[in-house]
């Protein structure tokens, strides 16, 4: 016979047999006042937690970080810190001559390139948002701001600025992530002309004989007249171009993200030769007049014959490199993502020593004799002695 | 997943939006057997409502016993009460993978583009030659979050529709509470998250929900979208007699074996009533 509900309630619950103290009052659950924690609720809570964790982790991926850059002139290093400050630091006594913006003021944005230094001014390209950039002209003497581009009322926002500004006569050229190469008046910052491509310009233009050569992520290598911004030629590469073209001996040398290195005729843009690389040709090629030196994201440093593109030697560095090597006295110094600076011989690329760092270097270095000046990803400005592999800190984050 | 998306992108006219839609269809196709199984289980749950209602009546007030009997019933019928969460849990790693794939594939910064070089297969030259990936689709930038309410509404609305179709009215108050939670909380949450995540991920969610609605419709029709009352009232299933039938509800025309005893009881009651009346009448007749 099936017991009635009243009879069922009168029966002792299984849990009560386990209670040590029989006088303990029945739990709220047993009284039916509260429901036990539901596995549904736990599952839902875990799902929520996972989704919000993904959301929280997602934000930094879209944030600009920057990788700084520095330029040396005389005894001063002009450092564009990735956090958005410009410092003028003496290499003699490491004292800070001035900083922009002044201490206590908010940083400008994110810096990806080295400052341009002319006779009277220093120009710093900054990305002050995920889609916008600004170019500051700062007086060399004292660090006061001269002008700002784009000015207020400019018809459209300017994209992020990754490449370095370049001086061409009385003009300043800079490429932007909105795909436009801007030509500004050096003194006033007034826009003289624009040249549009189909994708971001992260390359720094090279100016030779009043012609600006640069690359774009639309796979194009361009030659543009500096005087009026008219296109001379365009070369269609297999991959996107991020590096600065090397223009020498009537040829334009540049690597692409399609793992190909090109030599083009500077006058016509026709391909002279091309050769494959083991990885992306991100960094700028350099030359000492004898050979071309190309570092790749595949971790190899090549020495190529400029006339034919044939490989003279190559050295596998085991880690990608984002920046070009620099010339020392008879050697090459190249920094990799492994936090090492490799010192190689020029003749055969034999590694002489390896200098460890405590952070990666992504901004181009500046060499002076056996000394190399660099800014690491922790925003420390350092002087590296490539003979002894010792470093000295010239400046630290927040302009200290 | 990055390389897979890149190959789809290259094969589908260098259009990332179409690649994401095709990817969504492939994922739903791969999880189709699980989805069908779960959908059928949920339909089975709705058909158990009459029996669940009987359990509620039988053990009214004894919540532990109700839960115990409910889960026993589910087990007998082979139904998993958290079945509706199954497809969602399965899709979680896909969402996360797609999110990271989109972040890597649509770099907005130089460092993230450079980082992509270590992720792509070096043997596929065509992949490297196709960079950077163009992120525009139907006026949207798939790399960035959509600041307009259109996509969040689409994501939330399609998710609500799918949830509604899979949610059947129930008499169990706890189940009802959970259903309400699932019906409103997840769509609202995902609609909010659409403001944070890349538009490409939102596109995946919308497409996945639309395909889910189509699958659901094919298997169960509109399901919970059309159901107005608990299934117990709409289509009562035959149940064994658990308690004696009250006398007033007896139908004299149909005679079943189990009712004979009840009719005898009813005659005895009627006789008692008749005797009482007779006694009272005789007494008062003087």
mmCIF file of C-alpha atoms in Angstrom, chain A:
data_model
loop_
_atom_site.group_PDB
_atom_site.id
_atom_site.type_symbol
_atom_site.label_atom_id
_atom_site.label_comp_id
_atom_site.label_asym_id
_atom_site.label_seq_id
_atom_site.Cartn_x
_atom_site.Cartn_y
_atom_site.Cartn_z
ATOM 1 C CA UNK A 1 0.000 0.000 0.000
ATOM 2 C CA UNK A 2 1.345 3.420 -0.906
ATOM 3 C CA UNK A 3 1.870 5.564 2.221
ATOM 4 C CA UNK A 4 0.094 8.870 2.426
ATOM 5 C CA UNK A 5 2.080 12.124 2.508
ATOM 6 C CA UNK A 6 1.393 12.461 6.212
ATOM 7 C CA UNK A 7 2.841 9.055 6.850
ATOM 8 C CA UNK A 8 5.867 9.866 4.731
ATOM 9 C CA UNK A 9 6.549 13.039 6.678
ATOM 10 C CA UNK A 10 6.364 11.099 9.922
ATOM 11 C CA UNK A 11 9.157 8.799 8.775
ATOM 12 C CA UNK A 12 12.651 9.795 9.848
ATOM 13 C CA UNK A 13 14.723 11.368 7.061
ATOM 14 C CA UNK A 14 17.926 9.445 6.217
ATOM 15 C CA UNK A 15 20.080 12.445 7.157
ATOM 16 C CA UNK A 16 18.864 12.467 10.714
ATOM 17 C CA UNK A 17 20.549 9.144 11.384
ATOM 18 C CA UNK A 18 23.921 10.832 10.912
ATOM 19 C CA UNK A 19 23.339 13.633 13.329
ATOM 20 C CA UNK A 20 25.553 13.447 16.399
ATOM 21 C CA UNK A 21 23.365 15.554 18.596
ATOM 22 C CA UNK A 22 19.743 14.426 18.404
ATOM 23 C CA UNK A 23 18.605 17.706 19.893
ATOM 24 C CA UNK A 24 19.913 19.703 16.921
ATOM 25 C CA UNK A 25 17.050 21.480 15.192
ATOM 26 C CA UNK A 26 16.252 20.357 11.636
ATOM 27 C CA UNK A 27 18.063 22.354 9.023
ATOM 28 C CA UNK A 28 16.331 25.027 7.026
ATOM 29 C CA UNK A 29 16.519 22.677 4.067
ATOM 30 C CA UNK A 30 14.669 19.989 5.939
ATOM 31 C CA UNK A 31 12.110 22.502 7.046
ATOM 32 C CA UNK A 32 11.547 23.297 3.394
ATOM 33 C CA UNK A 33 12.335 26.956 4.012
ATOM 34 C CA UNK A 34 15.406 27.081 1.783
ATOM 35 C CA UNK A 35 16.409 25.257 -1.356
ATOM 36 C CA UNK A 36 19.773 23.590 -1.621
ATOM 37 C CA UNK A 37 22.401 24.981 -3.916
ATOM 38 C CA UNK A 38 21.425 23.954 -7.381
ATOM 39 C CA UNK A 39 23.933 22.457 -9.766
ATOM 40 C CA UNK A 40 22.291 24.589 -12.395
ATOM 41 C CA UNK A 41 23.264 27.682 -10.490
ATOM 42 C CA UNK A 42 26.824 26.460 -10.096
ATOM 43 C CA UNK A 43 27.066 25.685 -13.785
ATOM 44 C CA UNK A 44 25.660 29.022 -14.743
ATOM 45 C CA UNK A 45 27.994 30.778 -12.361
ATOM 46 C CA UNK A 46 31.001 29.009 -13.823
ATOM 47 C CA UNK A 47 29.948 29.928 -17.320
ATOM 48 C CA UNK A 48 29.577 33.541 -16.293
ATOM 49 C CA UNK A 49 32.975 33.511 -14.686
ATOM 50 C CA UNK A 50 34.585 32.036 -17.780
ATOM 51 C CA UNK A 51 32.975 34.543 -20.083
ATOM 52 C CA UNK A 52 33.904 37.507 -17.958
ATOM 53 C CA UNK A 53 37.443 36.176 -17.646
ATOM 54 C CA UNK A 54 37.648 36.081 -21.425
ATOM 55 C CA UNK A 55 36.244 39.570 -21.617
ATOM 56 C CA UNK A 56 38.745 40.850 -19.075
ATOM 57 C CA UNK A 57 41.651 39.157 -20.825
ATOM 58 C CA UNK A 58 40.507 40.547 -24.124
ATOM 59 C CA UNK A 59 40.975 44.183 -23.361
ATOM 60 C CA UNK A 60 44.804 44.378 -23.350
ATOM 61 C CA UNK A 61 44.960 42.755 -26.780
ATOM 62 C CA UNK A 62 43.461 45.830 -28.325
ATOM 63 C CA UNK A 63 45.563 48.261 -26.332
ATOM 64 C CA UNK A 64 48.534 49.876 -27.976
ATOM 65 C CA UNK A 65 51.819 49.245 -26.198
ATOM 66 C CA UNK A 66 54.503 50.930 -28.220
ATOM 67 C CA UNK A 67 58.162 50.145 -28.462
ATOM 68 C CA UNK A 68 59.902 53.501 -28.255
ATOM 69 C CA UNK A 69 62.892 54.731 -30.222
ATOM 70 C CA UNK A 70 65.872 56.958 -29.821
ATOM 71 C CA UNK A 71 67.990 59.300 -31.873
ATOM 72 C CA UNK A 72 71.418 60.543 -30.977
ATOM 73 C CA UNK A 73 72.712 63.961 -31.881
ATOM 74 C CA UNK A 74 75.958 65.223 -30.421
ATOM 75 C CA UNK A 75 75.928 64.362 -26.756
ATOM 76 C CA UNK A 76 72.222 64.127 -26.358
ATOM 77 C CA UNK A 77 69.952 61.156 -26.772
ATOM 78 C CA UNK A 78 66.397 62.019 -27.752
ATOM 79 C CA UNK A 79 64.247 59.204 -26.519
ATOM 80 C CA UNK A 80 60.604 58.674 -27.380
ATOM 81 C CA UNK A 81 59.433 56.440 -24.577
ATOM 82 C CA UNK A 82 56.686 53.986 -25.462
ATOM 83 C CA UNK A 83 54.542 55.336 -22.666
ATOM 84 C CA UNK A 84 54.289 58.652 -24.533
ATOM 85 C CA UNK A 85 57.087 60.946 -23.383
ATOM 86 C CA UNK A 86 60.071 62.560 -25.036
ATOM 87 C CA UNK A 87 63.287 62.839 -23.074
ATOM 88 C CA UNK A 88 66.540 64.575 -23.878
ATOM 89 C CA UNK A 89 69.268 62.760 -21.960
ATOM 90 C CA UNK A 90 72.961 63.540 -21.807
ATOM 91 C CA UNK A 91 75.219 60.611 -22.637
ATOM 92 C CA UNK A 92 78.002 62.181 -20.608
ATOM 93 C CA UNK A 93 76.457 62.287 -17.177
ATOM 94 C CA UNK A 94 73.010 60.723 -17.806
ATOM 95 C CA UNK A 95 71.299 63.896 -16.689
ATOM 96 C CA UNK A 96 67.970 64.761 -18.206
ATOM 97 C CA UNK A 97 68.104 68.048 -20.085
ATOM 98 C CA UNK A 98 64.327 68.283 -20.504
ATOM 99 C CA UNK A 99 61.233 66.203 -20.951
ATOM 100 C CA UNK A 100 57.997 66.614 -22.865
ATOM 101 C CA UNK A 101 55.357 66.768 -21.586
ATOM 102 C CA UNK A 102 56.725 68.124 -18.310
ATOM 103 C CA UNK A 103 56.631 65.930 -15.217
ATOM 104 C CA UNK A 104 53.231 65.721 -13.665
ATOM 105 C CA UNK A 105 51.383 66.072 -16.940
ATOM 106 C CA UNK A 106 49.601 63.232 -18.634
ATOM 107 C CA UNK A 107 51.607 61.220 -21.188
ATOM 108 C CA UNK A 108 50.904 61.856 -24.845
ATOM 109 C CA UNK A 109 49.991 58.348 -25.961
ATOM 110 C CA UNK A 110 52.018 55.483 -27.348
ATOM 111 C CA UNK A 111 55.252 55.848 -29.292
ATOM 112 C CA UNK A 112 56.400 53.387 -31.940
ATOM 113 C CA UNK A 113 59.225 55.301 -33.601
ATOM 114 C CA UNK A 114 62.340 57.279 -32.921
ATOM 115 C CA UNK A 115 62.051 61.074 -32.850
ATOM 116 C CA UNK A 116 63.227 63.165 -35.790
ATOM 117 C CA UNK A 117 65.831 65.740 -34.806
ATOM 118 C CA UNK A 118 66.497 68.785 -36.999
ATOM 119 C CA UNK A 119 68.471 71.904 -36.320
ATOM 120 C CA UNK A 120 65.854 73.598 -34.166
ATOM 121 C CA UNK A 121 63.208 71.043 -33.358
ATOM 122 C CA UNK A 122 62.441 67.527 -32.344
ATOM 123 C CA UNK A 123 59.422 65.770 -33.880
ATOM 124 C CA UNK A 124 57.655 62.962 -32.111
ATOM 125 C CA UNK A 125 54.951 60.729 -33.617
ATOM 126 C CA UNK A 126 52.437 59.445 -31.085
ATOM 127 C CA UNK A 127 49.367 57.207 -31.216
ATOM 128 C CA UNK A 128 46.869 58.622 -28.755
ATOM 129 C CA UNK A 129 44.148 56.047 -29.303
ATOM 130 C CA UNK A 130 43.473 52.766 -31.094
ATOM 131 C CA UNK A 131 42.728 54.675 -34.298
ATOM 132 C CA UNK A 132 44.251 58.128 -34.022
ATOM 133 C CA UNK A 133 47.705 59.630 -34.049
ATOM 134 C CA UNK A 134 49.384 62.966 -33.512
ATOM 135 C CA UNK A 135 52.680 64.543 -34.459
ATOM 136 C CA UNK A 136 54.313 66.964 -32.031
ATOM 137 C CA UNK A 137 56.956 69.540 -32.931
ATOM 138 C CA UNK A 138 58.992 70.452 -29.867
ATOM 139 C CA UNK A 139 61.632 73.117 -29.527
ATOM 140 C CA UNK A 140 65.038 71.614 -29.098
ATOM 141 C CA UNK A 141 66.004 74.308 -26.678
ATOM 142 C CA UNK A 142 63.832 73.898 -23.626
ATOM 143 C CA UNK A 143 61.257 71.362 -24.756
ATOM 144 C CA UNK A 144 58.297 73.662 -25.411
ATOM 145 C CA UNK A 145 55.706 72.649 -27.980
ATOM 146 C CA UNK A 146 55.823 74.411 -31.344
ATOM 147 C CA UNK A 147 52.887 72.901 -33.181
ATOM 148 C CA UNK A 148 50.702 69.869 -33.313
ATOM 149 C CA UNK A 149 49.328 67.882 -36.251
ATOM 150 C CA UNK A 150 46.475 67.423 -36.947
ATOM 151 C CA UNK A 151 45.365 70.838 -35.780
ATOM 152 C CA UNK A 152 41.898 71.379 -34.405
ATOM 153 C CA UNK A 153 39.369 71.566 -37.197
ATOM 154 C CA UNK A 154 41.265 69.164 -39.438
ATOM 155 C CA UNK A 155 38.721 67.567 -41.807
ATOM 156 C CA UNK A 156 39.390 64.016 -40.716
ATOM 157 C CA UNK A 157 41.200 62.218 -37.880
ATOM 158 C CA UNK A 158 44.683 60.978 -38.633
ATOM 159 C CA UNK A 159 45.351 57.268 -38.077
ATOM 160 C CA UNK A 160 47.915 55.867 -35.663
ATOM 161 C CA UNK A 161 51.500 56.782 -36.447
ATOM 162 C CA UNK A 162 53.889 53.850 -36.451
ATOM 163 C CA UNK A 163 56.601 54.908 -38.900
ATOM 164 C CA UNK A 164 59.154 57.555 -38.157
ATOM 165 C CA UNK A 165 58.815 61.143 -39.475
ATOM 166 C CA UNK A 166 61.388 62.087 -42.106
ATOM 167 C CA UNK A 167 62.668 65.504 -43.193
ATOM 168 C CA UNK A 168 62.788 66.262 -46.922
ATOM 169 C CA UNK A 169 63.955 69.840 -47.511
ATOM 170 C CA UNK A 170 61.407 72.065 -45.784
ATOM 171 C CA UNK A 171 58.886 69.276 -45.600
ATOM 172 C CA UNK A 172 58.215 66.589 -43.074
ATOM 173 C CA UNK A 173 56.872 63.269 -44.337
ATOM 174 C CA UNK A 174 55.040 60.735 -42.224
ATOM 175 C CA UNK A 175 52.887 57.704 -43.039
ATOM 176 C CA UNK A 176 49.765 56.855 -41.119
ATOM 177 C CA UNK A 177 47.565 53.831 -40.384
ATOM 178 C CA UNK A 178 44.801 55.486 -42.377
ATOM 179 C CA UNK A 179 46.889 54.693 -45.484
ATOM 180 C CA UNK A 180 47.928 58.287 -46.176
ATOM 181 C CA UNK A 181 51.417 59.742 -46.488
ATOM 182 C CA UNK A 182 51.283 63.283 -45.127
ATOM 183 C CA UNK A 183 53.652 66.069 -46.175
ATOM 184 C CA UNK A 184 53.779 68.923 -43.652
ATOM 185 C CA UNK A 185 55.623 72.154 -43.482
ATOM 186 C CA UNK A 186 58.535 71.681 -41.099
ATOM 187 C CA UNK A 187 58.156 75.061 -39.410
ATOM 188 C CA UNK A 188 54.383 75.467 -39.192
ATOM 189 C CA UNK A 189 53.000 71.951 -39.465
ATOM 190 C CA UNK A 190 50.688 73.031 -42.264
ATOM 191 C CA UNK A 191 49.562 70.267 -44.589
ATOM 192 C CA UNK A 192 51.123 70.576 -48.038
ATOM 193 C CA UNK A 193 49.866 67.415 -49.705
ATOM 194 C CA UNK A 194 48.577 63.922 -49.040
ATOM 195 C CA UNK A 195 49.156 60.679 -50.880
ATOM 196 C CA UNK A 196 46.716 57.841 -50.296
ATOM 197 C CA UNK A 197 47.337 54.107 -50.490
ATOM 198 C CA UNK A 198 44.886 51.274 -49.885
ATOM 199 C CA UNK A 199 46.092 50.112 -46.494
ATOM 200 C CA UNK A 200 48.128 51.163 -43.472
ATOM 201 C CA UNK A 201 51.511 52.798 -43.903
ATOM 202 C CA UNK A 202 53.803 51.588 -41.136
ATOM 203 C CA UNK A 203 56.928 52.085 -43.184
ATOM 204 C CA UNK A 204 59.243 55.078 -42.792
ATOM 205 C CA UNK A 205 59.851 56.868 -46.099
ATOM 206 C CA UNK A 206 63.363 57.121 -47.514
ATOM 207 C CA UNK A 207 64.052 60.338 -49.415
ATOM 208 C CA UNK A 208 66.693 60.377 -52.135
ATOM 209 C CA UNK A 209 66.917 63.077 -54.819
ATOM 210 C CA UNK A 210 63.510 64.553 -53.977
ATOM 211 C CA UNK A 211 61.774 61.219 -54.311
ATOM 212 C CA UNK A 212 60.204 59.519 -51.319
ATOM 213 C CA UNK A 213 60.217 55.707 -51.318
ATOM 214 C CA UNK A 214 58.025 53.828 -48.904
ATOM 215 C CA UNK A 215 55.963 50.676 -48.520
ATOM 216 C CA UNK A 216 52.374 49.984 -47.483
ATOM 217 C CA UNK A 217 50.414 47.050 -46.079
ATOM 218 C CA UNK A 218 48.543 47.013 -49.412
ATOM 219 C CA UNK A 219 51.599 45.136 -50.774
ATOM 220 C CA UNK A 220 52.808 48.195 -52.665
ATOM 221 C CA UNK A 221 56.210 49.879 -52.809
ATOM 222 C CA UNK A 222 55.763 53.509 -53.881
ATOM 223 C CA UNK A 223 57.934 56.270 -55.269
ATOM 224 C CA UNK A 224 56.404 59.730 -54.850
ATOM 225 C CA UNK A 225 57.677 63.179 -55.795
ATOM 226 C CA UNK A 226 58.422 65.164 -52.661
ATOM 227 C CA UNK A 227 57.583 68.478 -54.317
ATOM 228 C CA UNK A 228 53.972 67.751 -55.203
ATOM 229 C CA UNK A 229 53.086 64.276 -53.945
ATOM 230 C CA UNK A 230 52.589 62.800 -57.417
ATOM 231 C CA UNK A 231 53.234 59.113 -57.847
ATOM 232 C CA UNK A 232 56.198 58.092 -59.959
ATOM 233 C CA UNK A 233 55.709 54.369 -59.810
ATOM 234 C CA UNK A 234 54.233 51.572 -57.779
ATOM 235 C CA UNK A 235 55.579 48.042 -57.442
ATOM 236 C CA UNK A 236 53.237 45.239 -56.416
ATOM 237 C CA UNK A 237 54.997 42.896 -54.003
ATOM 238 C CA UNK A 238 53.733 39.480 -52.902
ATOM 239 C CA UNK A 239 53.245 40.549 -49.338
ATOM 240 C CA UNK A 240 52.696 43.519 -47.061
ATOM 241 C CA UNK A 241 55.570 45.969 -46.566
ATOM 242 C CA UNK A 242 56.389 47.254 -43.091
ATOM 243 C CA UNK A 243 60.072 48.149 -43.291
ATOM 244 C CA UNK A 244 61.936 51.215 -44.478
ATOM 245 C CA UNK A 245 63.305 50.827 -48.012
ATOM 246 C CA UNK A 246 67.060 51.053 -48.442
ATOM 247 C CA UNK A 247 67.872 53.227 -51.452
ATOM 248 C CA UNK A 248 71.430 53.071 -52.683
ATOM 249 C CA UNK A 249 73.256 52.679 -55.981
ATOM 250 C CA UNK A 250 70.130 53.396 -58.023
ATOM 251 C CA UNK A 251 68.234 50.526 -56.406
ATOM 252 C CA UNK A 252 65.533 50.131 -53.787
ATOM 253 C CA UNK A 253 65.908 47.179 -51.423
ATOM 254 C CA UNK A 254 63.030 46.037 -49.242
ATOM 255 C CA UNK A 255 61.664 42.893 -47.593
ATOM 256 C CA UNK A 256 58.002 41.821 -47.368
ATOM 257 C CA UNK A 257 55.795 39.722 -45.095
ATOM 258 C CA UNK A 258 55.539 37.138 -47.877
ATOM 259 C CA UNK A 259 59.100 36.102 -46.913
ATOM 260 C CA UNK A 260 60.604 37.661 -50.026
ATOM 261 C CA UNK A 261 63.329 40.261 -50.408
ATOM 262 C CA UNK A 262 63.269 42.568 -53.426
ATOM 263 C CA UNK A 263 65.712 44.734 -55.329
ATOM 264 C CA UNK A 264 63.955 47.281 -57.550
ATOM 265 C CA UNK A 265 65.205 49.834 -60.017
ATOM 266 C CA UNK A 266 64.845 53.222 -58.299
ATOM 267 C CA UNK A 267 63.926 55.068 -61.503
ATOM 268 C CA UNK A 268 61.281 52.742 -62.891
ATOM 269 C CA UNK A 269 60.246 50.467 -60.043
ATOM 270 C CA UNK A 270 60.976 47.341 -62.075
ATOM 271 C CA UNK A 271 62.147 44.290 -60.224
ATOM 272 C CA UNK A 272 65.862 43.580 -60.584
ATOM 273 C CA UNK A 273 65.946 40.466 -58.469
ATOM 274 C CA UNK A 274 64.154 38.832 -55.594
ATOM 275 C CA UNK A 275 65.086 36.054 -53.218
ATOM 276 C CA UNK A 276 63.212 34.092 -50.561
ATOM 277 C CA UNK A 277 63.753 34.541 -46.846
ATOM 278 C CA UNK A 278 63.117 32.122 -44.014
ATOM 279 C CA UNK A 279 60.643 34.467 -42.354
ATOM 280 C CA UNK A 280 58.931 37.818 -42.603
ATOM 281 C CA UNK A 281 61.164 40.640 -43.809
ATOM 282 C CA UNK A 282 59.886 43.039 -41.149
ATOM 283 C CA UNK A 283 63.059 44.944 -40.266
ATOM 284 C CA UNK A 284 64.831 47.524 -42.437
ATOM 285 C CA UNK A 285 67.748 46.288 -44.519
ATOM 286 C CA UNK A 286 71.111 48.025 -43.963
ATOM 287 C CA UNK A 287 74.324 48.154 -45.931
ATOM 288 C CA UNK A 288 77.959 48.965 -45.371
ATOM 289 C CA UNK A 289 78.521 49.360 -49.112
ATOM 290 C CA UNK A 290 79.785 45.806 -49.459
ATOM 291 C CA UNK A 291 76.763 43.732 -48.577
ATOM 292 C CA UNK A 292 73.144 43.995 -47.608
ATOM 293 C CA UNK A 293 72.211 42.793 -44.117
ATOM 294 C CA UNK A 294 68.672 41.583 -43.626
ATOM 295 C CA UNK A 295 67.200 40.260 -40.378
ATOM 296 C CA UNK A 296 63.959 38.259 -40.419
ATOM 297 C CA UNK A 297 61.235 37.134 -38.051
ATOM 298 C CA UNK A 298 62.324 33.609 -38.883
ATOM 299 C CA UNK A 299 65.435 34.242 -36.786
ATOM 300 C CA UNK A 300 68.067 34.451 -39.531
ATOM 301 C CA UNK A 301 70.434 37.263 -40.397
ATOM 302 C CA UNK A 302 71.412 37.295 -44.078
ATOM 303 C CA UNK A 303 74.305 38.984 -45.828
ATOM 304 C CA UNK A 304 73.393 39.383 -49.501
ATOM 305 C CA UNK A 305 75.238 40.558 -52.548
ATOM 306 C CA UNK A 306 73.570 43.869 -53.599
ATOM 307 C CA UNK A 307 74.049 43.217 -57.307
ATOM 308 C CA UNK A 308 72.661 39.701 -57.548
ATOM 309 C CA UNK A 309 70.962 38.925 -54.269
ATOM 310 C CA UNK A 310 73.124 35.880 -53.722
ATOM 311 C CA UNK A 311 73.679 34.894 -50.144
ATOM 312 C CA UNK A 312 77.173 35.574 -48.857
ATOM 313 C CA UNK A 313 76.455 34.136 -45.460
ATOM 314 C CA UNK A 314 73.580 33.636 -43.100
ATOM 315 C CA UNK A 315 73.463 33.063 -39.371
ATOM 316 C CA UNK A 316 70.551 31.505 -37.543
ATOM 317 C CA UNK A 317 69.872 33.467 -34.355
ATOM 318 C CA UNK A 318 67.129 31.113 -33.062
ATOM 319 C CA UNK A 319 64.693 33.907 -32.276
ATOM 320 C CA UNK A 320 62.807 36.508 -34.324
ATOM 321 C CA UNK A 321 64.169 39.990 -34.678
ATOM 322 C CA UNK A 322 61.984 43.025 -35.270
ATOM 323 C CA UNK A 323 64.746 45.600 -35.674
ATOM 324 C CA UNK A 324 67.660 46.034 -38.039
ATOM 325 C CA UNK A 325 71.210 45.301 -36.938
ATOM 326 C CA UNK A 326 73.647 48.147 -36.253
ATOM 327 C CA UNK A 327 77.283 48.489 -37.256
ATOM 328 C CA UNK A 328 79.966 48.434 -34.607
ATOM 329 C CA UNK A 329 83.692 48.570 -35.186
ATOM 330 C CA UNK A 330 84.009 45.653 -37.568
ATOM 331 C CA UNK A 331 80.986 43.880 -36.159
ATOM 332 C CA UNK A 332 77.267 43.740 -36.317
ATOM 333 C CA UNK A 333 74.974 43.901 -33.301
ATOM 334 C CA UNK A 334 71.493 42.464 -33.619
ATOM 335 C CA UNK A 335 68.855 42.109 -30.885
ATOM 336 C CA UNK A 336 66.396 39.228 -30.847
ATOM 337 C CA UNK A 337 63.167 38.403 -29.004
ATOM 338 C CA UNK A 338 65.186 36.060 -26.822
ATOM 339 C CA UNK A 339 66.487 39.135 -24.917
ATOM 340 C CA UNK A 340 69.932 38.755 -26.419
ATOM 341 C CA UNK A 341 72.143 41.064 -28.413
ATOM 342 C CA UNK A 342 74.300 38.998 -30.753
ATOM 343 C CA UNK A 343 77.671 40.368 -31.842
ATOM 344 C CA UNK A 344 78.641 38.917 -35.232
ATOM 345 C CA UNK A 345 81.606 39.397 -37.477
ATOM 346 C CA UNK A 346 80.980 41.273 -40.695
ATOM 347 C CA UNK A 347 82.929 38.918 -42.944
ATOM 348 C CA UNK A 348 81.283 35.616 -42.172
ATOM 349 C CA UNK A 349 78.607 36.282 -39.608
ATOM 350 C CA UNK A 350 80.348 34.282 -36.936
ATOM 351 C CA UNK A 351 78.967 35.008 -33.510
ATOM 352 C CA UNK A 352 81.609 36.488 -31.223
ATOM 353 C CA UNK A 353 79.563 36.992 -28.144
ATOM 354 C CA UNK A 354 76.073 37.212 -26.836
ATOM 355 C CA UNK A 355 74.958 39.947 -24.422
ATOM 356 C CA UNK A 356 71.911 39.104 -22.299
ATOM 357 C CA UNK A 357 69.362 41.777 -21.416
ATOM 358 C CA UNK A 358 66.559 41.702 -18.892
ATOM 359 C CA UNK A 359 63.930 42.801 -21.418
ATOM 360 C CA UNK A 360 63.318 42.610 -25.140
ATOM 361 C CA UNK A 361 64.376 45.331 -27.524
ATOM 362 C CA UNK A 362 62.044 46.213 -30.350
ATOM 363 C CA UNK A 363 63.037 49.764 -31.190
ATOM 364 C CA UNK A 364 66.015 50.384 -33.501
ATOM 365 C CA UNK A 365 69.285 50.769 -31.640
ATOM 366 C CA UNK A 366 71.909 53.478 -32.082
ATOM 367 C CA UNK A 367 75.610 52.567 -32.155
ATOM 368 C CA UNK A 368 78.621 54.666 -31.308
ATOM 369 C CA UNK A 369 81.901 52.799 -31.519
ATOM 370 C CA UNK A 370 81.495 49.767 -29.290
ATOM 371 C CA UNK A 371 78.568 51.265 -27.432
ATOM 372 C CA UNK A 372 74.981 50.627 -28.320
ATOM 373 C CA UNK A 373 72.114 52.738 -27.040
ATOM 374 C CA UNK A 374 68.770 51.036 -26.794
ATOM 375 C CA UNK A 375 65.338 51.275 -25.209
ATOM 376 C CA UNK A 376 63.933 47.997 -23.925
ATOM 377 C CA UNK A 377 60.305 47.023 -23.564
ATOM 378 C CA UNK A 378 60.395 48.057 -19.891
ATOM 379 C CA UNK A 379 61.083 51.602 -21.110
ATOM 380 C CA UNK A 380 64.622 51.626 -19.722
ATOM 381 C CA UNK A 381 67.142 53.586 -21.768
ATOM 382 C CA UNK A 382 70.397 51.682 -21.619
ATOM 383 C CA UNK A 383 73.931 51.918 -22.829
ATOM 384 C CA UNK A 384 75.358 48.509 -23.716
ATOM 385 C CA UNK A 385 79.077 47.966 -23.949
ATOM 386 C CA UNK A 386 79.353 45.269 -26.599
ATOM 387 C CA UNK A 387 82.856 44.300 -25.554
ATOM 388 C CA UNK A 388 82.077 43.543 -21.951
ATOM 389 C CA UNK A 389 78.317 43.047 -22.298
ATOM 390 C CA UNK A 390 77.726 45.413 -19.376
ATOM 391 C CA UNK A 391 74.864 47.882 -19.367
ATOM 392 C CA UNK A 392 74.223 51.219 -17.728
ATOM 393 C CA UNK A 393 70.806 52.726 -17.287
ATOM 394 C CA UNK A 394 70.457 56.244 -18.603
ATOM 395 C CA UNK A 395 66.793 56.752 -17.922
ATOM 396 C CA UNK A 396 63.844 54.806 -16.567
ATOM 397 C CA UNK A 397 60.065 54.911 -16.913
ATOM 398 C CA UNK A 398 58.254 58.081 -15.899
ATOM 399 C CA UNK A 399 61.315 60.021 -16.906
ATOM 400 C CA UNK A 400 63.323 59.181 -13.821
#
